Amino acid sequence: MGTVLTLCGGVGGAKLALGLSRVLRPDELLIAVNTGDDFRHLGLHISPDLDTVMYTLAGVADPERGWGLAGETWQFMEAISRFEGLDWFKLGDTDLATHLYRARALERGAGLAEVTKELCDAFGIAHRIVPMTDDPLQTVIITGEGELPFQDYFVRLGCRPRVQAVRFDWVEMARPNPEFAALLNNRELRAVILCPSNPFLSIDPILSLEGVRTDLQSTRAPVVAVSPIVGGKALKGPAAKIMEELDMPASNLSIAEYYRDFLDGLIIDNGDRHEAPAIREMGIEVKVTNTVMRSPQDRIALAETTLQFAFGLIRR
Amino acid sequence: MGTVLTLCGGVGGAKLALGLSRVLRPDELLIAVNTGDDFRHLGLHISPDLDTVMYTLAGVADPERGWGLAGETWQFMEAISRFEGLDWFKLGDTDLATHLYRARALERGAGLAEVTKELCDAFGIAHRIVPMTDDPLQTVIITGEGELPFQDYFVRLGCRPRVQAVRFDWVEMARPNPEFAALLNNRELRAVILCPSNPFLSIDPILSLEGVRTDLQSTRAPVVAVSPIVGGKALKGPAAKIMEELDMPASNLSIAEYYRDFLDGLIIDNGDRHEAPAIREMGIEVKVTNTVMRSPQDRIALAETTLQFAFGLIRR
């Protein structure tokens, strides 16, 4: 029946990935996750999007905060802040074990994909989650206040600085994860789904990897995106704010244009159905449905709708 | 008035060090602590004796376990054991911050003494605690089951293997802490106190450092030890067991003989007063008192008795 590839960032992406994992068998789905936000902190290796996707699929993610683990405790954080003032990035006691294990595994020479597999196994996740790359691509935000490492922009400064551009350092040396790259070029690829993640911060790093964009243009499989924009706003995160800062209306039409060179279909929210005709005029199919995933049922419903929509499309 | 130097291991030593810190001003006391048990674990740098002394003086040590912090939680430990089976060394969530901070500080090039000072400052400890050395001297236990790194012998195997000898790896490259070495050679040195710590595992590593033993032999300051043996047993730890394994009766007399080349006085417990004459025959003064420190008052009382005894002695 072939395999579905999904490109995924953090929270919003993880919700759809969870839905997809509920309706596809482990061998029918590959989740390629953004690692441009990865960073070292306190000697730990933190992969925010991988962790969010893992924790979400393992059913241990905190449902309200949008990051980290449910029932987390903060004893370590309280103690370390006695020694240094680095308390802007919150590390829970349980979450810490993931980052410490990963840092040590990488130090002993394991690749990020290998460590991710080990962590997924430990969490009992059967579906395949891979980092977009094992290489140290780093997202840098160019703002009115200078160049900022991703976590400084995103967490420490709460996305307040005005974004002028986004750069992916070391991208020219980064190779896409082999399993991900192989699937993109495989006739077994059944569809590609871009999760409702931030186009600039979560999807672009994946697209920037050598061969990914051209493979998306040339694949025979349909490529669909679930729009992260609902009613002119992003449900979570700074996508809409950044679009405005980049002189792009915060609309589904902008999303369609942004992915135009490879996109076959866009899924937009019921409230945005008025945007459908303009997008269709671009030669991109549109599916209008509820894209706001509040409950587990919403995630499964959106995953089913997305797959149905994608499977029904024929590539241009 | 001069400065008192105390040589100190873990639990028993920390109790007397606490007592001394209650009756001496910060500038009147230097606590030199064994670091032969230090090790790296999960990428952290653990200094068990330094931590016990720090936590004890900071008033945050767990009063019952004998190691770690009061009110500790174990979320990290539970989480990391999902990824690897290294659960024999218990790491509390709060304790972890100490080891992680230390590991990072050492990685950035700080010395152990410098990190210890930073940690003591953060814990509000005014008295000076120094590692016996900044260099990586490592205690190795030679047993019937082979050579064992200290923590394997002590924690993982619970001191069960029969000890044949103890070796201090890299001792020839280790230099004593400069503040400690300078005080040993300073006319301001008022007394040296060996805490009731394990002679083989806690005091010997300190004595093995270049110059320490000869300085103790030649100093004008009185050198006294508080015996770790009470009623033929060690109050805590394997001191008595090891003495027997090394064909040494587990007695205060053995302790006196072990330190004979530099010891001026030995403090033994009330119950062991029958041993006093034989020790005095060796030319070592004896003070008989309660050496079992159950309460904070016991620690202060023993500290006061020890200082009085030491200050009253004249060097041979």
PDB file of N, CA and C in Angstrom, chain A residues 180-259:
ATOM      1  N   PHE A 180      14.661   8.900   5.188  1.00  0.00           N
ATOM      2  CA  PHE A 180      13.799   9.979   4.689  1.00  0.00           C
ATOM      3  C   PHE A 180      14.106  10.239   3.212  1.00  0.00           C
ATOM      4  N   ALA A 181      15.387  10.398   2.876  1.00  0.00           N
ATOM      5  CA  ALA A 181      15.782  10.679   1.495  1.00  0.00           C
ATOM      6  C   ALA A 181      15.406   9.516   0.574  1.00  0.00           C
ATOM      7  N   ALA A 182      15.585   8.294   1.069  1.00  0.00           N
ATOM      8  CA  ALA A 182      15.277   7.119   0.252  1.00  0.00           C
ATOM      9  C   ALA A 182      13.780   7.038  -0.036  1.00  0.00           C
ATOM     10  N   LEU A 183      12.981   7.332   0.983  1.00  0.00           N
ATOM     11  CA  LEU A 183      11.526   7.260   0.780  1.00  0.00           C
ATOM     12  C   LEU A 183      11.066   8.303  -0.231  1.00  0.00           C
ATOM     13  N   LEU A 184      11.675   9.489  -0.174  1.00  0.00           N
ATOM     14  CA  LEU A 184      11.316  10.567  -1.103  1.00  0.00           C
ATOM     15  C   LEU A 184      11.533  10.144  -2.555  1.00  0.00           C
ATOM     16  N   ASN A 185      12.483   9.240  -2.761  1.00  0.00           N
ATOM     17  CA  ASN A 185      12.825   8.804  -4.117  1.00  0.00           C
ATOM     18  C   ASN A 185      12.274   7.425  -4.443  1.00  0.00           C
ATOM     19  N   ASN A 186      11.423   6.917  -3.576  1.00  0.00           N
ATOM     20  CA  ASN A 186      10.947   5.544  -3.723  1.00  0.00           C
ATOM     21  C   ASN A 186       9.555   5.538  -4.359  1.00  0.00           C
ATOM     22  N   ARG A 187       9.338   4.590  -5.258  1.00  0.00           N
ATOM     23  CA  ARG A 187       8.007   4.477  -5.887  1.00  0.00           C
ATOM     24  C   ARG A 187       6.950   4.094  -4.871  1.00  0.00           C
ATOM     25  N   GLU A 188       7.391   3.571  -3.740  1.00  0.00           N
ATOM     26  CA  GLU A 188       6.458   3.190  -2.677  1.00  0.00           C
ATOM     27  C   GLU A 188       5.903   4.403  -1.923  1.00  0.00           C
ATOM     28  N   LEU A 189       6.480   5.566  -2.179  1.00  0.00           N
ATOM     29  CA  LEU A 189       5.989   6.768  -1.495  1.00  0.00           C
ATOM     30  C   LEU A 189       4.549   7.032  -1.938  1.00  0.00           C
ATOM     31  N   ARG A 190       3.626   7.043  -0.968  1.00  0.00           N
ATOM     32  CA  ARG A 190       2.213   7.149  -1.341  1.00  0.00           C
ATOM     33  C   ARG A 190       1.723   8.593  -1.295  1.00  0.00           C
ATOM     34  N   ALA A 191       2.257   9.351  -0.361  1.00  0.00           N
ATOM     35  CA  ALA A 191       1.883  10.769  -0.249  1.00  0.00           C
ATOM     36  C   ALA A 191       2.869  11.454   0.684  1.00  0.00           C
ATOM     37  N   VAL A 192       2.981  12.775   0.486  1.00  0.00           N
ATOM     38  CA  VAL A 192       3.782  13.577   1.417  1.00  0.00           C
ATOM     39  C   VAL A 192       2.841  14.570   2.078  1.00  0.00           C
ATOM     40  N   ILE A 193       2.904  14.620   3.399  1.00  0.00           N
ATOM     41  CA  ILE A 193       2.033  15.539   4.134  1.00  0.00           C
ATOM     42  C   ILE A 193       2.885  16.517   4.928  1.00  0.00           C
ATOM     43  N   LEU A 194       2.688  17.816   4.634  1.00  0.00           N
ATOM     44  CA  LEU A 194       3.344  18.837   5.440  1.00  0.00           C
ATOM     45  C   LEU A 194       2.417  19.164   6.603  1.00  0.00           C
ATOM     46  N   CYS A 195       2.884  18.895   7.801  1.00  0.00           N
ATOM     47  CA  CYS A 195       2.074  19.150   8.984  1.00  0.00           C
ATOM     48  C   CYS A 195       1.806  20.644   9.143  1.00  0.00           C
ATOM     49  N   PRO A 196       0.815  21.011   9.946  1.00  0.00           N
ATOM     50  CA  PRO A 196       0.531  22.442  10.160  1.00  0.00           C
ATOM     51  C   PRO A 196       1.576  23.061  11.083  1.00  0.00           C
ATOM     52  N   SER A 197       2.812  23.048  10.624  1.00  0.00           N
ATOM     53  CA  SER A 197       3.925  23.603  11.389  1.00  0.00           C
ATOM     54  C   SER A 197       4.344  24.922  10.766  1.00  0.00           C
ATOM     55  N   ASN A 198       5.131  25.672  11.484  1.00  0.00           N
ATOM     56  CA  ASN A 198       5.608  26.970  11.007  1.00  0.00           C
ATOM     57  C   ASN A 198       6.434  26.799   9.731  1.00  0.00           C
ATOM     58  N   PRO A 199       6.008  27.435   8.615  1.00  0.00           N
ATOM     59  CA  PRO A 199       6.716  27.227   7.343  1.00  0.00           C
ATOM     60  C   PRO A 199       8.172  27.672   7.405  1.00  0.00           C
ATOM     61  N   PHE A 200       8.438  28.773   8.106  1.00  0.00           N
ATOM     62  CA  PHE A 200       9.783  29.364   8.111  1.00  0.00           C
ATOM     63  C   PHE A 200      10.720  28.672   9.090  1.00  0.00           C
ATOM     64  N   LEU A 201      10.160  28.279  10.244  1.00  0.00           N
ATOM     65  CA  LEU A 201      11.000  27.767  11.325  1.00  0.00           C
ATOM     66  C   LEU A 201      11.015  26.242  11.406  1.00  0.00           C
ATOM     67  N   SER A 202       9.941  25.600  10.917  1.00  0.00           N
ATOM     68  CA  SER A 202       9.872  24.139  11.072  1.00  0.00           C
ATOM     69  C   SER A 202       9.953  23.387   9.749  1.00  0.00           C
ATOM     70  N   ILE A 203       9.296  23.882   8.718  1.00  0.00           N
ATOM     71  CA  ILE A 203       9.274  23.165   7.438  1.00  0.00           C
ATOM     72  C   ILE A 203      10.455  23.571   6.550  1.00  0.00           C
ATOM     73  N   ASP A 204      10.754  24.870   6.499  1.00  0.00           N
ATOM     74  CA  ASP A 204      11.867  25.329   5.659  1.00  0.00           C
ATOM     75  C   ASP A 204      13.196  24.631   5.959  1.00  0.00           C
ATOM     76  N   PRO A 205      13.537  24.412   7.237  1.00  0.00           N
ATOM     77  CA  PRO A 205      14.808  23.704   7.483  1.00  0.00           C
ATOM     78  C   PRO A 205      14.830  22.345   6.782  1.00  0.00           C
ATOM     79  N   ILE A 206      13.697  21.651   6.778  1.00  0.00           N
ATOM     80  CA  ILE A 206      13.631  20.338   6.122  1.00  0.00           C
ATOM     81  C   ILE A 206      13.771  20.514   4.609  1.00  0.00           C
ATOM     82  N   LEU A 207      13.052  21.528   4.076  1.00  0.00           N
ATOM     83  CA  LEU A 207      13.099  21.773   2.626  1.00  0.00           C
ATOM     84  C   LEU A 207      14.477  22.235   2.170  1.00  0.00           C
ATOM     85  N   SER A 208      15.228  22.825   3.075  1.00  0.00           N
ATOM     86  CA  SER A 208      16.544  23.379   2.714  1.00  0.00           C
ATOM     87  C   SER A 208      17.600  22.301   2.517  1.00  0.00           C
ATOM     88  N   LEU A 209      17.319  21.088   2.988  1.00  0.00           N
ATOM     89  CA  LEU A 209      18.307  20.009   2.876  1.00  0.00           C
ATOM     90  C   LEU A 209      18.464  19.583   1.423  1.00  0.00           C
ATOM     91  N   GLU A 210      19.680  19.247   1.079  1.00  0.00           N
ATOM     92  CA  GLU A 210      20.023  18.920  -0.302  1.00  0.00           C
ATOM     93  C   GLU A 210      19.052  17.892  -0.907  1.00  0.00           C
ATOM     94  N   GLY A 211      18.444  18.260  -2.027  1.00  0.00           N
ATOM     95  CA  GLY A 211      17.609  17.326  -2.772  1.00  0.00           C
ATOM     96  C   GLY A 211      16.160  17.284  -2.334  1.00  0.00           C
ATOM     97  N   VAL A 212      15.826  17.762  -1.168  1.00  0.00           N
ATOM     98  CA  VAL A 212      14.463  17.581  -0.658  1.00  0.00           C
ATOM     99  C   VAL A 212      13.448  18.356  -1.496  1.00  0.00           C
ATOM    100  N   ARG A 213      13.733  19.620  -1.751  1.00  0.00           N
ATOM    101  CA  ARG A 213      12.783  20.442  -2.501  1.00  0.00           C
ATOM    102  C   ARG A 213      12.616  19.914  -3.941  1.00  0.00           C
ATOM    103  N   THR A 214      13.721  19.582  -4.568  1.00  0.00           N
ATOM    104  CA  THR A 214      13.621  19.088  -5.950  1.00  0.00           C
ATOM    105  C   THR A 214      12.927  17.726  -5.983  1.00  0.00           C
ATOM    106  N   ASP A 215      13.156  16.904  -4.971  1.00  0.00           N
ATOM    107  CA  ASP A 215      12.467  15.618  -4.902  1.00  0.00           C
ATOM    108  C   ASP A 215      10.961  15.813  -4.723  1.00  0.00           C
ATOM    109  N   LEU A 216      10.588  16.823  -3.940  1.00  0.00           N
ATOM    110  CA  LEU A 216       9.158  17.103  -3.750  1.00  0.00           C
ATOM    111  C   LEU A 216       8.546  17.595  -5.066  1.00  0.00           C
ATOM    112  N   GLN A 217       9.332  18.306  -5.855  1.00  0.00           N
ATOM    113  CA  GLN A 217       8.839  18.790  -7.146  1.00  0.00           C
ATOM    114  C   GLN A 217       8.663  17.629  -8.136  1.00  0.00           C
ATOM    115  N   SER A 218       9.548  16.657  -8.050  1.00  0.00           N
ATOM    116  CA  SER A 218       9.552  15.627  -9.090  1.00  0.00           C
ATOM    117  C   SER A 218       8.870  14.318  -8.692  1.00  0.00           C
ATOM    118  N   THR A 219       8.524  14.157  -7.421  1.00  0.00           N
ATOM    119  CA  THR A 219       7.926  12.891  -6.990  1.00  0.00           C
ATOM    120  C   THR A 219       6.583  12.659  -7.689  1.00  0.00           C
ATOM    121  N   ARG A 220       6.232  11.384  -7.831  1.00  0.00           N
ATOM    122  CA  ARG A 220       4.916  11.063  -8.397  1.00  0.00           C
ATOM    123  C   ARG A 220       3.836  11.082  -7.328  1.00  0.00           C
ATOM    124  N   ALA A 221       4.270  11.077  -6.074  1.00  0.00           N
ATOM    125  CA  ALA A 221       3.295  11.048  -4.980  1.00  0.00           C
ATOM    126  C   ALA A 221       2.701  12.435  -4.778  1.00  0.00           C
ATOM    127  N   PRO A 222       1.427  12.499  -4.413  1.00  0.00           N
ATOM    128  CA  PRO A 222       0.820  13.801  -4.135  1.00  0.00           C
ATOM    129  C   PRO A 222       1.427  14.433  -2.881  1.00  0.00           C
ATOM    130  N   VAL A 223       1.589  15.760  -2.943  1.00  0.00           N
ATOM    131  CA  VAL A 223       2.131  16.493  -1.788  1.00  0.00           C
ATOM    132  C   VAL A 223       1.052  17.442  -1.285  1.00  0.00           C
ATOM    133  N   VAL A 224       0.634  17.242  -0.054  1.00  0.00           N
ATOM    134  CA  VAL A 224      -0.386  18.133   0.510  1.00  0.00           C
ATOM    135  C   VAL A 224       0.123  18.747   1.806  1.00  0.00           C
ATOM    136  N   ALA A 225      -0.388  19.938   2.099  1.00  0.00           N
ATOM    137  CA  ALA A 225      -0.037  20.603   3.357  1.00  0.00           C
ATOM    138  C   ALA A 225      -1.313  20.886   4.132  1.00  0.00           C
ATOM    139  N   VAL A 226      -1.218  20.782   5.433  1.00  0.00           N
ATOM    140  CA  VAL A 226      -2.298  21.270   6.292  1.00  0.00           C
ATOM    141  C   VAL A 226      -1.864  22.666   6.732  1.00  0.00           C
ATOM    142  N   SER A 227      -2.668  23.649   6.396  1.00  0.00           N
ATOM    143  CA  SER A 227      -2.261  25.033   6.663  1.00  0.00           C
ATOM    144  C   SER A 227      -2.183  25.310   8.166  1.00  0.00           C
ATOM    145  N   PRO A 228      -1.129  25.993   8.583  1.00  0.00           N
ATOM    146  CA  PRO A 228      -1.025  26.372   9.994  1.00  0.00           C
ATOM    147  C   PRO A 228      -1.784  27.668  10.307  1.00  0.00           C
ATOM    148  N   ILE A 229      -2.369  28.266   9.269  1.00  0.00           N
ATOM    149  CA  ILE A 229      -3.069  29.546   9.449  1.00  0.00           C
ATOM    150  C   ILE A 229      -4.581  29.310   9.514  1.00  0.00           C
ATOM    151  N   VAL A 230      -5.201  29.850  10.551  1.00  0.00           N
ATOM    152  CA  VAL A 230      -6.655  29.742  10.710  1.00  0.00           C
ATOM    153  C   VAL A 230      -7.188  31.136  11.056  1.00  0.00           C
ATOM    154  N   GLY A 231      -8.056  31.640  10.194  1.00  0.00           N
ATOM    155  CA  GLY A 231      -8.625  32.965  10.450  1.00  0.00           C
ATOM    156  C   GLY A 231      -7.571  34.056  10.513  1.00  0.00           C
ATOM    157  N   GLY A 232      -6.544  33.938   9.684  1.00  0.00           N
ATOM    158  CA  GLY A 232      -5.507  34.974   9.630  1.00  0.00           C
ATOM    159  C   GLY A 232      -4.520  34.918  10.778  1.00  0.00           C
ATOM    160  N   LYS A 233      -4.635  33.876  11.605  1.00  0.00           N
ATOM    161  CA  LYS A 233      -3.706  33.744  12.735  1.00  0.00           C
ATOM    162  C   LYS A 233      -3.116  32.342  12.782  1.00  0.00           C
ATOM    163  N   ALA A 234      -2.008  32.219  13.483  1.00  0.00           N
ATOM    164  CA  ALA A 234      -1.468  30.886  13.751  1.00  0.00           C
ATOM    165  C   ALA A 234      -2.090  30.404  15.057  1.00  0.00           C
ATOM    166  N   LEU A 235      -2.487  29.133  15.099  1.00  0.00           N
ATOM    167  CA  LEU A 235      -3.084  28.603  16.321  1.00  0.00           C
ATOM    168  C   LEU A 235      -2.075  28.666  17.463  1.00  0.00           C
ATOM    169  N   LYS A 236      -0.833  28.476  17.138  1.00  0.00           N
ATOM    170  CA  LYS A 236       0.212  28.473  18.148  1.00  0.00           C
ATOM    171  C   LYS A 236       1.490  28.978  17.480  1.00  0.00           C
ATOM    172  N   GLY A 237       2.271  29.734  18.205  1.00  0.00           N
ATOM    173  CA  GLY A 237       3.565  30.139  17.669  1.00  0.00           C
ATOM    174  C   GLY A 237       3.466  31.365  16.791  1.00  0.00           C
ATOM    175  N   PRO A 238       4.626  31.775  16.255  1.00  0.00           N
ATOM    176  CA  PRO A 238       4.748  33.077  15.614  1.00  0.00           C
ATOM    177  C   PRO A 238       4.575  33.065  14.103  1.00  0.00           C
ATOM    178  N   ALA A 239       3.961  32.013  13.512  1.00  0.00           N
ATOM    179  CA  ALA A 239       3.898  31.949  12.048  1.00  0.00           C
ATOM    180  C   ALA A 239       3.257  33.201  11.454  1.00  0.00           C
ATOM    181  N   ALA A 240       2.090  33.601  11.973  1.00  0.00           N
ATOM    182  CA  ALA A 240       1.386  34.759  11.405  1.00  0.00           C
ATOM    183  C   ALA A 240       2.196  36.035  11.608  1.00  0.00           C
ATOM    184  N   LYS A 241       2.761  36.183  12.787  1.00  0.00           N
ATOM    185  CA  LYS A 241       3.583  37.366  13.092  1.00  0.00           C
ATOM    186  C   LYS A 241       4.759  37.473  12.108  1.00  0.00           C
ATOM    187  N   ILE A 242       5.421  36.344  11.873  1.00  0.00           N
ATOM    188  CA  ILE A 242       6.574  36.358  10.964  1.00  0.00           C
ATOM    189  C   ILE A 242       6.129  36.660   9.534  1.00  0.00           C
ATOM    190  N   MET A 243       4.974  36.097   9.120  1.00  0.00           N
ATOM    191  CA  MET A 243       4.488  36.380   7.766  1.00  0.00           C
ATOM    192  C   MET A 243       4.313  37.876   7.581  1.00  0.00           C
ATOM    193  N   GLU A 244       3.708  38.517   8.579  1.00  0.00           N
ATOM    194  CA  GLU A 244       3.517  39.971   8.471  1.00  0.00           C
ATOM    195  C   GLU A 244       4.856  40.695   8.435  1.00  0.00           C
ATOM    196  N   GLU A 245       5.781  40.253   9.255  1.00  0.00           N
ATOM    197  CA  GLU A 245       7.105  40.890   9.287  1.00  0.00           C
ATOM    198  C   GLU A 245       7.836  40.724   7.956  1.00  0.00           C
ATOM    199  N   LEU A 246       7.504  39.636   7.236  1.00  0.00           N
ATOM    200  CA  LEU A 246       8.134  39.388   5.937  1.00  0.00           C
ATOM    201  C   LEU A 246       7.274  39.929   4.782  1.00  0.00           C
ATOM    202  N   ASP A 247       6.305  40.814   5.139  1.00  0.00           N
ATOM    203  CA  ASP A 247       5.434  41.442   4.140  1.00  0.00           C
ATOM    204  C   ASP A 247       4.623  40.432   3.347  1.00  0.00           C
ATOM    205  N   MET A 248       4.086  39.482   4.046  1.00  0.00           N
ATOM    206  CA  MET A 248       3.291  38.419   3.450  1.00  0.00           C
ATOM    207  C   MET A 248       1.963  38.452   4.222  1.00  0.00           C
ATOM    208  N   PRO A 249       0.799  38.559   3.558  1.00  0.00           N
ATOM    209  CA  PRO A 249      -0.427  38.508   4.352  1.00  0.00           C
ATOM    210  C   PRO A 249      -0.501  37.174   5.100  1.00  0.00           C
ATOM    211  N   ALA A 250      -0.995  37.188   6.332  1.00  0.00           N
ATOM    212  CA  ALA A 250      -1.123  35.952   7.098  1.00  0.00           C
ATOM    213  C   ALA A 250      -2.378  35.222   6.635  1.00  0.00           C
ATOM    214  N   SER A 251      -2.241  34.530   5.513  1.00  0.00           N
ATOM    215  CA  SER A 251      -3.398  33.880   4.910  1.00  0.00           C
ATOM    216  C   SER A 251      -3.018  32.510   4.376  1.00  0.00           C
ATOM    217  N   ASN A 252      -4.040  31.708   4.078  1.00  0.00           N
ATOM    218  CA  ASN A 252      -3.798  30.408   3.469  1.00  0.00           C
ATOM    219  C   ASN A 252      -3.244  30.565   2.048  1.00  0.00           C
ATOM    220  N   LEU A 253      -3.646  31.646   1.402  1.00  0.00           N
ATOM    221  CA  LEU A 253      -3.135  31.928   0.061  1.00  0.00           C
ATOM    222  C   LEU A 253      -1.613  32.097   0.101  1.00  0.00           C
ATOM    223  N   SER A 254      -1.134  32.802   1.124  1.00  0.00           N
ATOM    224  CA  SER A 254       0.318  32.965   1.275  1.00  0.00           C
ATOM    225  C   SER A 254       1.002  31.619   1.467  1.00  0.00           C
ATOM    226  N   ILE A 255       0.392  30.753   2.257  1.00  0.00           N
ATOM    227  CA  ILE A 255       0.952  29.414   2.484  1.00  0.00           C
ATOM    228  C   ILE A 255       1.032  28.665   1.148  1.00  0.00           C
ATOM    229  N   ALA A 256      -0.070  28.731   0.391  1.00  0.00           N
ATOM    230  CA  ALA A 256      -0.114  28.050  -0.909  1.00  0.00           C
ATOM    231  C   ALA A 256       0.990  28.580  -1.824  1.00  0.00           C
ATOM    232  N   GLU A 257       1.147  29.892  -1.829  1.00  0.00           N
ATOM    233  CA  GLU A 257       2.198  30.482  -2.675  1.00  0.00           C
ATOM    234  C   GLU A 257       3.590  30.074  -2.219  1.00  0.00           C
ATOM    235  N   TYR A 258       3.741  29.985  -0.915  1.00  0.00           N
ATOM    236  CA  TYR A 258       5.053  29.671  -0.345  1.00  0.00           C
ATOM    237  C   TYR A 258       5.500  28.269  -0.749  1.00  0.00           C
ATOM    238  N   TYR A 259       4.527  27.334  -0.873  1.00  0.00           N
ATOM    239  CA  TYR A 259       4.838  25.945  -1.218  1.00  0.00           C
ATOM    240  C   TYR A 259       4.502  25.628  -2.682  1.00  0.00           C
TER     241      TYR A 259
END
